[in-house]
GROMACS .gro file of C-alpha atoms in nm:
model
  233
    1UNK     CA    1   0.000   0.000   0.000
    2UNK     CA    2   0.127   0.346  -0.088
    3UNK     CA    3   0.117   0.637   0.154
    4UNK     CA    4  -0.147   0.808  -0.061
    5UNK     CA    5  -0.370   0.499  -0.058
    6UNK     CA    6  -0.332   0.481   0.318
    7UNK     CA    7  -0.434   0.845   0.362
    8UNK     CA    8  -0.740   0.793   0.142
    9UNK     CA    9  -0.851   0.496   0.353
   10UNK     CA   10  -0.806   0.701   0.670
   11UNK     CA   11  -1.023   0.978   0.524
   12UNK     CA   12  -1.304   0.733   0.452
   13UNK     CA   13  -1.291   0.566   0.794
   14UNK     CA   14  -1.511   0.687   1.078
   15UNK     CA   15  -1.437   0.437   1.356
   16UNK     CA   16  -1.059   0.402   1.379
   17UNK     CA   17  -0.887   0.219   1.663
   18UNK     CA   18  -0.513   0.253   1.710
   19UNK     CA   19  -0.319  -0.033   1.869
   20UNK     CA   20   0.031   0.077   1.970
   21UNK     CA   21   0.349  -0.044   2.131
   22UNK     CA   22   0.686   0.086   2.246
   23UNK     CA   23   0.777   0.221   1.902
   24UNK     CA   24   0.513   0.492   1.940
   25UNK     CA   25   0.721   0.659   2.212
   26UNK     CA   26   1.074   0.617   2.078
   27UNK     CA   27   1.058   0.959   1.910
   28UNK     CA   28   0.981   1.099   2.256
   29UNK     CA   29   1.313   0.965   2.382
   30UNK     CA   30   1.183   0.646   2.544
   31UNK     CA   31   1.371   0.339   2.416
   32UNK     CA   32   1.181   0.036   2.296
   33UNK     CA   33   1.254  -0.321   2.396
   34UNK     CA   34   1.371  -0.530   2.104
   35UNK     CA   35   1.559  -0.300   1.865
   36UNK     CA   36   1.940  -0.284   1.853
   37UNK     CA   37   1.947  -0.013   2.120
   38UNK     CA   38   1.644  -0.146   2.305
   39UNK     CA   39   1.614  -0.246   2.666
   40UNK     CA   40   1.653  -0.616   2.599
   41UNK     CA   41   1.989  -0.562   2.430
   42UNK     CA   42   2.143  -0.386   2.730
   43UNK     CA   43   2.344  -0.574   2.993
   44UNK     CA   44   2.235  -0.610   3.354
   45UNK     CA   45   2.294  -0.858   3.635
   46UNK     CA   46   1.961  -1.016   3.540
   47UNK     CA   47   1.772  -1.008   3.209
   48UNK     CA   48   1.514  -0.722   3.196
   49UNK     CA   49   1.227  -0.967   3.164
   50UNK     CA   50   1.338  -1.122   3.496
   51UNK     CA   51   1.381  -0.787   3.670
   52UNK     CA   52   1.035  -0.679   3.551
   53UNK     CA   53   0.865  -0.991   3.683
   54UNK     CA   54   0.630  -1.016   3.979
   55UNK     CA   55   0.852  -1.277   4.141
   56UNK     CA   56   1.153  -1.046   4.121
   57UNK     CA   57   0.953  -0.755   4.261
   58UNK     CA   58   0.868  -0.949   4.576
   59UNK     CA   59   1.202  -1.131   4.616
   60UNK     CA   60   1.442  -0.848   4.523
   61UNK     CA   61   1.242  -0.530   4.582
   62UNK     CA   62   1.549  -0.306   4.619
   63UNK     CA   63   1.697  -0.419   4.287
   64UNK     CA   64   1.360  -0.399   4.116
   65UNK     CA   65   1.319  -0.031   4.203
   66UNK     CA   66   1.676   0.062   4.113
   67UNK     CA   67   1.612  -0.079   3.767
   68UNK     CA   68   1.258   0.059   3.747
   69UNK     CA   69   1.354   0.418   3.832
   70UNK     CA   70   1.660   0.403   3.607
   71UNK     CA   71   1.512   0.245   3.296
   72UNK     CA   72   1.133   0.271   3.306
   73UNK     CA   73   1.070   0.631   3.414
   74UNK     CA   74   1.121   0.921   3.171
   75UNK     CA   75   0.989   1.236   3.332
   76UNK     CA   76   1.113   1.466   3.055
   77UNK     CA   77   0.943   1.275   2.772
   78UNK     CA   78   0.683   1.474   2.578
   79UNK     CA   79   0.419   1.358   2.327
   80UNK     CA   80   0.548   1.333   1.973
   81UNK     CA   81   0.371   1.382   1.640
   82UNK     CA   82   0.206   1.039   1.656
   83UNK     CA   83   0.051   1.102   1.999
   84UNK     CA   84  -0.066   1.446   1.892
   85UNK     CA   85  -0.221   1.330   1.563
   86UNK     CA   86  -0.413   1.050   1.733
   87UNK     CA   87  -0.552   1.298   1.986
   88UNK     CA   88  -0.657   1.524   1.697
   89UNK     CA   89  -0.836   1.235   1.525
   90UNK     CA   90  -1.024   1.154   1.844
   91UNK     CA   91  -1.129   1.516   1.891
   92UNK     CA   92  -1.255   1.519   1.533
   93UNK     CA   93  -1.464   1.208   1.599
   94UNK     CA   94  -1.265   0.987   1.362
   95UNK     CA   95  -1.071   0.780   1.613
   96UNK     CA   96  -1.269   0.600   1.883
   97UNK     CA   97  -0.996   0.453   2.103
   98UNK     CA   98  -0.625   0.402   2.157
   99UNK     CA   99  -0.520   0.060   2.284
  100UNK     CA  100  -0.164   0.079   2.411
  101UNK     CA  101   0.097  -0.154   2.554
  102UNK     CA  102   0.289   0.149   2.682
  103UNK     CA  103   0.294   0.265   3.042
  104UNK     CA  104   0.424   0.621   2.990
  105UNK     CA  105   0.093   0.811   2.979
  106UNK     CA  106   0.195   1.016   2.673
  107UNK     CA  107  -0.131   0.954   2.488
  108UNK     CA  108  -0.325   1.122   2.769
  109UNK     CA  109  -0.068   1.399   2.791
  110UNK     CA  110  -0.127   1.468   2.421
  111UNK     CA  111  -0.501   1.499   2.483
  112UNK     CA  112  -0.640   1.152   2.409
  113UNK     CA  113  -0.935   1.066   2.632
  114UNK     CA  114  -1.024   0.706   2.548
  115UNK     CA  115  -0.703   0.515   2.614
  116UNK     CA  116  -0.696   0.150   2.717
  117UNK     CA  117  -0.363   0.080   2.889
  118UNK     CA  118  -0.313  -0.296   2.868
  119UNK     CA  119   0.005  -0.291   3.076
  120UNK     CA  120  -0.093  -0.021   3.325
  121UNK     CA  121   0.074   0.314   3.390
  122UNK     CA  122   0.370   0.451   3.582
  123UNK     CA  123   0.142   0.737   3.686
  124UNK     CA  124  -0.072   0.512   3.907
  125UNK     CA  125   0.075   0.347   4.215
  126UNK     CA  126  -0.078   0.175   4.515
  127UNK     CA  127   0.032   0.066   4.861
  128UNK     CA  128   0.028  -0.312   4.879
  129UNK     CA  129  -0.078  -0.298   5.246
  130UNK     CA  130  -0.352  -0.035   5.277
  131UNK     CA  131  -0.436   0.036   4.912
  132UNK     CA  132  -0.365   0.410   4.925
  133UNK     CA  133  -0.307   0.562   4.580
  134UNK     CA  134   0.006   0.759   4.487
  135UNK     CA  135   0.110   0.967   4.186
  136UNK     CA  136   0.442   0.930   4.006
  137UNK     CA  137   0.577   1.243   4.178
  138UNK     CA  138   0.519   1.076   4.515
  139UNK     CA  139   0.724   0.779   4.401
  140UNK     CA  140   1.008   0.994   4.271
  141UNK     CA  141   1.046   1.167   4.607
  142UNK     CA  142   1.174   0.836   4.744
  143UNK     CA  143   1.371   0.721   4.439
  144UNK     CA  144   1.587   0.523   4.395
  145UNK     CA  145   1.498   0.367   4.731
  146UNK     CA  146   1.198   0.141   4.774
  147UNK     CA  147   0.896   0.375   4.807
  148UNK     CA  148   0.691   0.325   5.121
  149UNK     CA  149   0.347   0.443   5.230
  150UNK     CA  150   0.288   0.614   5.565
  151UNK     CA  151   0.152   0.282   5.688
  152UNK     CA  152   0.486   0.116   5.613
  153UNK     CA  153   0.371  -0.082   5.312
  154UNK     CA  154   0.561  -0.090   4.984
  155UNK     CA  155   0.411   0.123   4.705
  156UNK     CA  156   0.379  -0.089   4.390
  157UNK     CA  157   0.352   0.064   4.043
  158UNK     CA  158   0.026  -0.012   3.864
  159UNK     CA  159   0.210  -0.179   3.577
  160UNK     CA  160   0.163  -0.536   3.461
  161UNK     CA  161   0.475  -0.733   3.545
  162UNK     CA  162   0.576  -1.062   3.388
  163UNK     CA  163   0.375  -1.332   3.559
  164UNK     CA  164   0.074  -1.106   3.619
  165UNK     CA  165  -0.251  -1.103   3.425
  166UNK     CA  166  -0.381  -0.812   3.219
  167UNK     CA  167  -0.654  -0.597   3.381
  168UNK     CA  168  -0.983  -0.767   3.289
  169UNK     CA  169  -1.199  -0.455   3.255
  170UNK     CA  170  -0.940  -0.285   3.032
  171UNK     CA  171  -0.910  -0.597   2.819
  172UNK     CA  172  -1.287  -0.618   2.773
  173UNK     CA  173  -1.316  -0.254   2.664
  174UNK     CA  174  -1.015  -0.282   2.431
  175UNK     CA  175  -1.153  -0.595   2.264
  176UNK     CA  176  -1.495  -0.433   2.219
  177UNK     CA  177  -1.337  -0.125   2.060
  178UNK     CA  178  -1.126  -0.332   1.819
  179UNK     CA  179  -1.418  -0.558   1.726
  180UNK     CA  180  -1.635  -0.261   1.628
  181UNK     CA  181  -1.367  -0.065   1.438
  182UNK     CA  182  -1.388  -0.002   1.065
  183UNK     CA  183  -1.010   0.053   1.056
  184UNK     CA  184  -0.742  -0.085   1.285
  185UNK     CA  185  -0.400   0.081   1.274
  186UNK     CA  186  -0.123  -0.114   1.445
  187UNK     CA  187   0.182   0.099   1.513
  188UNK     CA  188   0.522   0.072   1.676
  189UNK     CA  189   0.497  -0.286   1.793
  190UNK     CA  190   0.672  -0.607   1.695
  191UNK     CA  191   0.356  -0.802   1.782
  192UNK     CA  192   0.578  -1.031   1.988
  193UNK     CA  193   0.418  -0.978   2.330
  194UNK     CA  194   0.118  -1.196   2.410
  195UNK     CA  195  -0.162  -1.197   2.498
  196UNK     CA  196  -0.180  -0.828   2.401
  197UNK     CA  197  -0.057  -0.883   2.045
  198UNK     CA  198  -0.334  -1.136   1.987
  199UNK     CA  199  -0.595  -0.863   2.028
  200UNK     CA  200  -0.577  -0.771   1.661
  201UNK     CA  201  -0.751  -1.102   1.588
  202UNK     CA  202  -1.072  -0.944   1.719
  203UNK     CA  203  -1.081  -0.698   1.431
  204UNK     CA  204  -1.387  -0.767   1.215
  205UNK     CA  205  -1.361  -0.489   0.959
  206UNK     CA  206  -1.236  -0.483   0.602
  207UNK     CA  207  -0.903  -0.673   0.595
  208UNK     CA  208  -0.763  -0.399   0.371
  209UNK     CA  209  -0.821  -0.154   0.658
  210UNK     CA  210  -0.590  -0.345   0.892
  211UNK     CA  211  -0.277  -0.131   0.865
  212UNK     CA  212   0.059  -0.203   1.025
  213UNK     CA  213   0.310   0.080   1.070
  214UNK     CA  214   0.643  -0.030   1.208
  215UNK     CA  215   1.012   0.049   1.171
  216UNK     CA  216   1.098  -0.310   1.085
  217UNK     CA  217   0.910  -0.564   0.874
  218UNK     CA  218   0.649  -0.779   1.046
  219UNK     CA  219   0.594  -1.084   0.832
  220UNK     CA  220   0.240  -1.192   0.761
  221UNK     CA  221   0.092  -0.845   0.715
  222UNK     CA  222   0.012  -0.727   0.365
  223UNK     CA  223  -0.078  -0.366   0.448
  224UNK     CA  224   0.246  -0.244   0.599
  225UNK     CA  225   0.405   0.100   0.597
  226UNK     CA  226   0.763   0.125   0.721
  227UNK     CA  227   0.884   0.456   0.857
  228UNK     CA  228   0.835   0.718   1.125
  229UNK     CA  229   0.497   0.697   1.293
  230UNK     CA  230   0.461   1.071   1.329
  231UNK     CA  231   0.505   1.127   0.956
  232UNK     CA  232   0.274   0.843   0.853
  233UNK     CA  233  -0.008   0.936   1.087
   0.00000   0.00000   0.00000
């Protein structure tokens, strides 16, 4: 598909859903996971997927938070052209929802209202003992130490760690949005993380309106546009 054909399809669509991954935020200065410079290609005492697991959080809480504050929090990151364009489409009534695997909150910062965060958000945090809620700024006041609530409990980020299930209500709303879309745009994801990547199977619209935008080739998708998300959106 050419860029012009893609733009024409977008113009005709009235119920677009965008499904995005880490590549959406790389232009905002947040590294992805699986590219050459991504998180999984950096060296640590433990593999990142181990350090970001629920078991590691409970067994090695100090090390978890040193890694978390160092590599998962980007306070200076700002929405890029992709985030901004998606928010504009929503305001215009063309885009109905953003389904994201990201935890950075940049879609909301750009102005998007209907955002289904499959893996949670660094901006929501909760005491594991009393359930009190905390903002990211509250967490950063104690970084890089383990953040504690006034009650003494550890404050856990509301992000889905390896070994944890996806939030059921968010999953239900994301699936419903994808199933009713007349165009599904998949952007900035390798489609390697399950079960989230399997959500595109719920799309029931015209197969020609299933569009994949990614920096690298994802085999098995006919309608693919390689390049910068901000420019293509």
